GROMACS .gro file of N, CA and C in nm:
model
  363
    1MET      N    1   4.828 -21.442  -7.829
    1MET     CA    2   4.755 -21.438  -7.704
    1MET      C    3   4.646 -21.546  -7.708
    2LYS      N    4   4.633 -21.618  -7.597
    2LYS     CA    5   4.531 -21.721  -7.585
    2LYS      C    6   4.431 -21.678  -7.477
    3ILE      N    7   4.306 -21.670  -7.515
    3ILE     CA    8   4.201 -21.631  -7.422
    3ILE      C    9   4.112 -21.752  -7.394
    4VAL      N   10   4.096 -21.784  -7.268
    4VAL     CA   11   4.008 -21.893  -7.227
    4VAL      C   12   3.886 -21.830  -7.160
    5GLN      N   13   3.771 -21.868  -7.207
    5GLN     CA   14   3.645 -21.812  -7.157
    5GLN      C   15   3.564 -21.924  -7.093
    6THR      N   16   3.488 -21.889  -6.991
    6THR     CA   17   3.398 -21.986  -6.927
    6THR      C   18   3.258 -21.928  -6.923
    7VAL      N   19   3.161 -22.010  -6.962
    7VAL     CA   20   3.020 -21.973  -6.952
    7VAL      C   21   2.959 -22.061  -6.843
    8PHE      N   22   2.887 -21.999  -6.751
    8PHE     CA   23   2.826 -22.068  -6.638
    8PHE      C   24   2.674 -22.055  -6.643
    9LEU      N   25   2.607 -22.158  -6.597
    9LEU     CA   26   2.467 -22.150  -6.555
    9LEU      C   27   2.467 -22.206  -6.414
   10GLU      N   28   2.419 -22.128  -6.320
   10GLU     CA   29   2.425 -22.171  -6.180
   10GLU      C   30   2.287 -22.174  -6.118
   11ASP      N   31   2.267 -22.277  -6.038
   11ASP     CA   32   2.142 -22.295  -5.963
   11ASP      C   33   2.018 -22.291  -6.051
   12VAL      N   34   2.023 -22.363  -6.162
   12VAL     CA   35   1.905 -22.377  -6.247
   12VAL      C   36   1.808 -22.469  -6.173
   13ARG      N   37   1.696 -22.414  -6.134
   13ARG     CA   38   1.598 -22.487  -6.052
   13ARG      C   39   1.509 -22.571  -6.144
   14VAL      N   40   1.504 -22.701  -6.112
   14VAL     CA   41   1.425 -22.795  -6.191
   14VAL      C   42   1.347 -22.884  -6.095
   15PHE      N   43   1.222 -22.905  -6.124
   15PHE     CA   44   1.142 -23.003  -6.050
   15PHE      C   45   1.130 -23.125  -6.140
   16ALA      N   46   1.176 -23.242  -6.091
   16ALA     CA   47   1.183 -23.359  -6.178
   16ALA      C   48   1.152 -23.488  -6.102
   17PRO      N   49   1.106 -23.591  -6.176
   17PRO     CA   50   1.073 -23.721  -6.116
   17PRO      C   51   1.195 -23.813  -6.110
   18ILE      N   52   1.300 -23.769  -6.041
   18ILE     CA   53   1.423 -23.847  -6.034
   18ILE      C   54   1.445 -23.894  -5.891
   19GLY      N   55   1.466 -24.025  -5.876
   19GLY     CA   56   1.495 -24.082  -5.746
   19GLY      C   57   1.489 -24.233  -5.752
   20PHE      N   58   1.562 -24.295  -5.664
   20PHE     CA   59   1.568 -24.441  -5.662
   20PHE      C   60   1.434 -24.502  -5.619
   21TYR      N   61   1.365 -24.435  -5.528
   21TYR     CA   62   1.240 -24.490  -5.474
   21TYR      C   63   1.121 -24.448  -5.560
   22VAL      N   64   1.024 -24.536  -5.569
   22VAL     CA   65   0.905 -24.512  -5.652
   22VAL      C   66   0.837 -24.382  -5.611
   23GLU      N   67   0.830 -24.356  -5.481
   23GLU     CA   68   0.764 -24.234  -5.433
   23GLU      C   69   0.832 -24.109  -5.490
   24GLU      N   70   0.965 -24.113  -5.501
   24GLU     CA   71   1.037 -23.998  -5.555
   24GLU      C   72   1.002 -23.975  -5.701
   25GLN      N   73   0.983 -24.083  -5.775
   25GLN     CA   74   0.949 -24.071  -5.915
   25GLN      C   75   0.804 -24.026  -5.933
   26LEU      N   76   0.718 -24.058  -5.838
   26LEU     CA   77   0.578 -24.014  -5.844
   26LEU      C   78   0.561 -23.870  -5.798
   27LEU      N   79   0.626 -23.835  -5.687
   27LEU     CA   80   0.609 -23.702  -5.629
   27LEU      C   81   0.705 -23.599  -5.688
   28GLY      N   82   0.819 -23.644  -5.735
   28GLY     CA   83   0.920 -23.551  -5.787
   28GLY      C   84   1.000 -23.488  -5.675
   29ASN      N   85   1.099 -23.411  -5.713
   29ASN     CA   86   1.185 -23.345  -5.617
   29ASN      C   87   1.240 -23.218  -5.682
   30GLU      N   88   1.294 -23.131  -5.600
   30GLU     CA   89   1.356 -23.009  -5.649
   30GLU      C   90   1.507 -23.030  -5.663
   31PHE      N   91   1.562 -22.984  -5.774
   31PHE     CA   92   1.704 -22.998  -5.802
   31PHE      C   93   1.762 -22.863  -5.842
   32LEU      N   94   1.889 -22.843  -5.812
   32LEU     CA   95   1.964 -22.728  -5.861
   32LEU      C   96   2.077 -22.781  -5.947
   33VAL      N   97   2.082 -22.735  -6.072
   33VAL     CA   98   2.183 -22.783  -6.167
   33VAL      C   99   2.280 -22.670  -6.196
   34ASN      N  100   2.410 -22.703  -6.193
   34ASN     CA  101   2.516 -22.609  -6.227
   34ASN      C  102   2.596 -22.664  -6.344
   35VAL      N  103   2.626 -22.576  -6.438
   35VAL     CA  104   2.704 -22.615  -6.556
   35VAL      C  105   2.808 -22.507  -6.582
   36SER      N  106   2.929 -22.549  -6.614
   36SER     CA  107   3.028 -22.454  -6.665
   36SER      C  108   3.096 -22.517  -6.785
   37VAL      N  109   3.120 -22.434  -6.886
   37VAL     CA  110   3.184 -22.479  -7.010
   37VAL      C  111   3.298 -22.383  -7.040
   38LYS      N  112   3.420 -22.438  -7.048
   38LYS     CA  113   3.540 -22.358  -7.075
   38LYS      C  114   3.587 -22.387  -7.217
   39PHE      N  115   3.626 -22.279  -7.287
   39PHE     CA  116   3.669 -22.294  -7.426
   39PHE      C  117   3.763 -22.179  -7.462
   40GLU      N  118   3.837 -22.199  -7.569
   40GLU     CA  119   3.926 -22.093  -7.617
   40GLU      C  120   3.843 -21.993  -7.697
   41ALA      N  121   3.853 -21.867  -7.657
   41ALA     CA  122   3.779 -21.761  -7.725
   41ALA      C  123   3.872 -21.692  -7.824
   42GLY      N  124   3.814 -21.639  -7.928
   42GLY     CA  125   3.893 -21.564  -8.026
   42GLY      C  126   3.940 -21.431  -7.970
   43ILE      N  127   4.030 -21.368  -8.038
   43ILE     CA  128   4.084 -21.240  -7.996
   43ILE      C  129   3.981 -21.128  -8.013
   44ASP      N  130   3.897 -21.141  -8.115
   44ASP     CA  131   3.798 -21.037  -8.141
   44ASP      C  132   3.663 -21.099  -8.171
   45ASP      N  133   3.569 -21.017  -8.211
   45ASP     CA  134   3.434 -21.061  -8.248
   45ASP      C  135   3.362 -21.127  -8.131
   46HIS      N  136   3.360 -21.057  -8.017
   46HIS     CA  137   3.295 -21.110  -7.898
   46HIS      C  138   3.145 -21.082  -7.895
   47GLU      N  139   3.092 -21.033  -8.003
   47GLU     CA  140   2.948 -21.009  -8.014
   47GLU      C  141   2.881 -21.115  -8.102
   48ASN      N  142   2.955 -21.216  -8.142
   48ASN     CA  143   2.903 -21.320  -8.230
   48ASN      C  144   2.861 -21.441  -8.148
   49LEU      N  145   2.732 -21.468  -8.142
   49LEU     CA  146   2.680 -21.579  -8.062
   49LEU      C  147   2.731 -21.714  -8.110
   50ASP      N  148   2.767 -21.723  -8.238
   50ASP     CA  149   2.819 -21.849  -8.293
   50ASP      C  150   2.960 -21.881  -8.244
   51LYS      N  151   3.026 -21.784  -8.179
   51LYS     CA  152   3.163 -21.805  -8.133
   51LYS      C  153   3.173 -21.815  -7.982
   52THR      N  154   3.063 -21.852  -7.920
   52THR     CA  155   3.061 -21.869  -7.776
   52THR      C  156   2.967 -21.984  -7.741
   53VAL      N  157   2.951 -22.010  -7.614
   53VAL     CA  158   2.854 -22.110  -7.566
   53VAL      C  159   2.727 -22.035  -7.531
   54ASN      N  160   2.621 -22.068  -7.599
   54ASN     CA  161   2.492 -22.004  -7.578
   54ASN      C  162   2.427 -22.064  -7.454
   55TYR      N  163   2.414 -21.985  -7.348
   55TYR     CA  164   2.361 -22.040  -7.223
   55TYR      C  165   2.212 -22.072  -7.233
   56GLU      N  166   2.142 -22.017  -7.332
   56GLU     CA  167   2.002 -22.057  -7.354
   56GLU      C  168   1.996 -22.204  -7.396
   57ILE      N  169   2.091 -22.248  -7.478
   57ILE     CA  170   2.097 -22.388  -7.519
   57ILE      C  171   2.132 -22.475  -7.400
   58LEU      N  172   2.224 -22.429  -7.314
   58LEU     CA  173   2.256 -22.505  -7.192
   58LEU      C  174   2.131 -22.525  -7.107
   59TYR      N  175   2.053 -22.419  -7.093
   59TYR     CA  176   1.929 -22.424  -7.015
   59TYR      C  177   1.831 -22.526  -7.075
   60GLN      N  178   1.817 -22.524  -7.206
   60GLN     CA  179   1.726 -22.618  -7.273
   60GLN      C  180   1.774 -22.763  -7.255
   61ILE      N  181   1.903 -22.786  -7.264
   61ILE     CA  182   1.958 -22.920  -7.244
   61ILE      C  183   1.927 -22.969  -7.103
   62ILE      N  184   1.951 -22.886  -7.005
   62ILE     CA  185   1.925 -22.923  -6.865
   62ILE      C  186   1.779 -22.965  -6.848
   63HIS      N  187   1.687 -22.883  -6.895
   63HIS     CA  188   1.545 -22.914  -6.875
   63HIS      C  189   1.501 -23.037  -6.955
   64ARG      N  190   1.554 -23.055  -7.073
   64ARG     CA  191   1.519 -23.174  -7.152
   64ARG      C  192   1.567 -23.302  -7.084
   65VAL      N  193   1.688 -23.300  -7.034
   65VAL     CA  194   1.745 -23.421  -6.972
   65VAL      C  195   1.681 -23.451  -6.836
   66MET      N  196   1.647 -23.349  -6.762
   66MET     CA  197   1.593 -23.370  -6.627
   66MET      C  198   1.445 -23.409  -6.628
   67LYS      N  199   1.377 -23.395  -6.739
   67LYS     CA  200   1.232 -23.416  -6.746
   67LYS      C  201   1.187 -23.561  -6.726
   68PRO      N  202   1.252 -23.661  -6.789
   68PRO     CA  203   1.201 -23.799  -6.776
   68PRO      C  204   1.230 -23.862  -6.639
   69LYS      N  205   1.147 -23.960  -6.605
   69LYS     CA  206   1.171 -24.038  -6.484
   69LYS      C  207   1.302 -24.114  -6.498
   70ARG      N  208   1.376 -24.119  -6.389
   70ARG     CA  209   1.499 -24.198  -6.384
   70ARG      C  210   1.532 -24.223  -6.237
   71LYS      N  211   1.615 -24.323  -6.214
   71LYS     CA  212   1.648 -24.360  -6.076
   71LYS      C  213   1.764 -24.280  -6.020
   72LEU      N  214   1.867 -24.254  -6.101
   72LEU     CA  215   1.989 -24.197  -6.046
   72LEU      C  216   2.026 -24.062  -6.108
   73LEU      N  217   2.071 -23.972  -6.023
   73LEU     CA  218   2.121 -23.843  -6.070
   73LEU      C  219   2.243 -23.859  -6.160
   74GLU      N  220   2.320 -23.963  -6.134
   74GLU     CA  221   2.440 -23.987  -6.213
   74GLU      C  222   2.408 -23.998  -6.362
   75SER      N  223   2.299 -24.066  -6.394
   75SER     CA  224   2.264 -24.082  -6.536
   75SER      C  225   2.224 -23.948  -6.597
   76ALA      N  226   2.156 -23.864  -6.520
   76ALA     CA  227   2.119 -23.731  -6.571
   76ALA      C  228   2.244 -23.645  -6.590
   77ALA      N  229   2.335 -23.648  -6.494
   77ALA     CA  230   2.458 -23.568  -6.504
   77ALA      C  231   2.540 -23.608  -6.626
   78HIS      N  232   2.556 -23.738  -6.647
   78HIS     CA  233   2.632 -23.786  -6.763
   78HIS      C  234   2.563 -23.748  -6.894
   79GLU      N  235   2.431 -23.757  -6.897
   79GLU     CA  236   2.357 -23.723  -7.020
   79GLU      C  237   2.365 -23.574  -7.050
   80ILE      N  238   2.359 -23.490  -6.948
   80ILE     CA  239   2.374 -23.345  -6.968
   80ILE      C  240   2.514 -23.316  -7.022
   81LEU      N  241   2.615 -23.375  -6.962
   81LEU     CA  242   2.753 -23.354  -7.007
   81LEU      C  243   2.770 -23.395  -7.153
   82LYS      N  244   2.719 -23.512  -7.188
   82LYS     CA  245   2.732 -23.561  -7.325
   82LYS      C  246   2.659 -23.470  -7.424
   83ALA      N  247   2.539 -23.425  -7.388
   83ALA     CA  248   2.462 -23.337  -7.477
   83ALA      C  249   2.534 -23.204  -7.498
   84ILE      N  250   2.594 -23.151  -7.392
   84ILE     CA  251   2.669 -23.026  -7.406
   84ILE      C  252   2.790 -23.048  -7.496
   85HIS      N  253   2.861 -23.158  -7.475
   85HIS     CA  254   2.978 -23.187  -7.558
   85HIS      C  255   2.938 -23.207  -7.704
   86ASP      N  256   2.827 -23.275  -7.727
   86ASP     CA  257   2.780 -23.296  -7.864
   86ASP      C  258   2.748 -23.164  -7.934
   87HIS      N  259   2.691 -23.069  -7.859
   87HIS     CA  260   2.651 -22.942  -7.919
   87HIS      C  261   2.767 -22.843  -7.930
   88PHE      N  262   2.855 -22.844  -7.829
   88PHE     CA  263   2.968 -22.752  -7.825
   88PHE      C  264   3.098 -22.833  -7.823
   89SER      N  265   3.129 -22.894  -7.935
   89SER     CA  266   3.244 -22.986  -7.942
   89SER      C  267   3.378 -22.915  -7.920
   90PHE      N  268   3.380 -22.783  -7.928
   90PHE     CA  269   3.503 -22.707  -7.906
   90PHE      C  270   3.533 -22.685  -7.758
   91ALA      N  271   3.445 -22.732  -7.669
   91ALA     CA  272   3.466 -22.715  -7.525
   91ALA      C  273   3.592 -22.787  -7.479
   92LYS      N  274   3.667 -22.721  -7.394
   92LYS     CA  275   3.789 -22.781  -7.337
   92LYS      C  276   3.759 -22.852  -7.205
   93THR      N  277   3.671 -22.794  -7.125
   93THR     CA  278   3.623 -22.862  -7.004
   93THR      C  279   3.475 -22.834  -6.989
   94ILE      N  280   3.405 -22.932  -6.934
   94ILE     CA  281   3.263 -22.918  -6.903
   94ILE      C  282   3.244 -22.974  -6.763
   95ASP      N  283   3.184 -22.896  -6.676
   95ASP     CA  284   3.150 -22.941  -6.541
   95ASP      C  285   2.999 -22.938  -6.524
   96VAL      N  286   2.945 -23.045  -6.468
   96VAL     CA  287   2.802 -23.054  -6.441
   96VAL      C  288   2.785 -23.104  -6.299
   97SER      N  289   2.703 -23.035  -6.222
   97SER     CA  290   2.667 -23.086  -6.089
   97SER      C  291   2.517 -23.071  -6.070
   98ILE      N  292   2.461 -23.168  -6.000
   98ILE     CA  293   2.317 -23.168  -5.972
   98ILE      C  294   2.299 -23.191  -5.823
   99LYS      N  295   2.227 -23.100  -5.761
   99LYS     CA  296   2.201 -23.108  -5.617
   99LYS      C  297   2.053 -23.142  -5.597
  100LYS      N  298   2.027 -23.249  -5.524
  100LYS     CA  299   1.889 -23.286  -5.487
  100LYS      C  300   1.859 -23.217  -5.355
  101MET      N  301   1.759 -23.131  -5.355
  101MET     CA  302   1.733 -23.046  -5.240
  101MET      C  303   1.669 -23.120  -5.122
  102ASN      N  304   1.590 -23.222  -5.150
  102ASN     CA  305   1.519 -23.290  -5.042
  102ASN      C  306   1.527 -23.441  -5.056
  103PRO      N  307   1.646 -23.499  -5.040
  103PRO     CA  308   1.655 -23.645  -5.050
  103PRO      C  309   1.582 -23.710  -4.932
  104PRO      N  310   1.538 -23.832  -4.949
  104PRO     CA  311   1.457 -23.898  -4.846
  104PRO      C  312   1.542 -23.952  -4.730
  105PHE      N  313   1.617 -23.863  -4.665
  105PHE     CA  314   1.703 -23.905  -4.552
  105PHE      C  315   1.627 -23.911  -4.421
  106GLY      N  316   1.516 -23.837  -4.416
  106GLY     CA  317   1.442 -23.831  -4.291
  106GLY      C  318   1.499 -23.726  -4.197
  107GLY      N  319   1.597 -23.651  -4.240
  107GLY     CA  320   1.658 -23.548  -4.157
  107GLY      C  321   1.628 -23.410  -4.211
  108ASP      N  322   1.687 -23.311  -4.148
  108ASP     CA  323   1.664 -23.173  -4.187
  108ASP      C  324   1.794 -23.111  -4.238
  109ALA      N  325   1.784 -23.019  -4.331
  109ALA     CA  326   1.896 -22.941  -4.384
  109ALA      C  327   2.004 -23.028  -4.448
  110ALA      N  328   1.963 -23.125  -4.526
  110ALA     CA  329   2.060 -23.208  -4.598
  110ALA      C  330   2.022 -23.211  -4.745
  111HIS      N  331   2.123 -23.221  -4.828
  111HIS     CA  332   2.099 -23.240  -4.971
  111HIS      C  333   2.203 -23.338  -5.022
  112SER      N  334   2.178 -23.392  -5.141
  112SER     CA  335   2.277 -23.478  -5.204
  112SER      C  336   2.323 -23.410  -5.331
  113LYS      N  337   2.442 -23.449  -5.379
  113LYS     CA  338   2.497 -23.383  -5.497
  113LYS      C  339   2.582 -23.481  -5.574
  114VAL      N  340   2.572 -23.473  -5.708
  114VAL     CA  341   2.651 -23.555  -5.799
  114VAL      C  342   2.720 -23.460  -5.896
  115ALA      N  343   2.845 -23.487  -5.929
  115ALA     CA  344   2.917 -23.402  -6.024
  115ALA      C  345   2.998 -23.488  -6.121
  116VAL      N  346   3.005 -23.442  -6.246
  116VAL     CA  347   3.088 -23.506  -6.348
  116VAL      C  348   3.164 -23.398  -6.422
  117GLN      N  349   3.278 -23.438  -6.480
  117GLN     CA  350   3.359 -23.341  -6.554
  117GLN      C  351   3.417 -23.407  -6.676
  118TYR      N  352   3.419 -23.331  -6.786
  118TYR     CA  353   3.487 -23.370  -6.908
  118TYR      C  354   3.605 -23.274  -6.923
  119SER      N  355   3.720 -23.325  -6.963
  119SER     CA  356   3.835 -23.240  -6.986
  119SER      C  357   3.920 -23.296  -7.100
  120CYS      N  358   3.959 -23.208  -7.192
  120CYS     CA  359   4.052 -23.248  -7.296
  120CYS      C  360   4.180 -23.166  -7.285
  121ILE      N  361   4.202 -23.108  -7.170
  121ILE     CA  362   4.322 -23.027  -7.146
  121ILE      C  363   4.431 -23.117  -7.091
   0.00000   0.00000   0.00000
């Protein structure tokens, strides 16, 4: 029997100095980050934290990567994906998306979103 498990962190709210324009890097913006990590789970021993993806570590990775100033969400998404893969090398797929809640469009009710995926399936 093959069991595939997925661990999710959804809508992790982060305030960060990310944006192409200088004002965005000075004032910051609100972001929602989503991560999912899929991996093969063992048949038993589902109480062992070493045999799963620890979502506390995912949360720490997200906040560490989103903290510094940067111009593009793409670079943050790729860095989050790489850090997750480095820590959980047994992952079969990793999905990362970052939604910018208030991009400087000058309009109402719009957001921007970037997503990246790693897959070895």
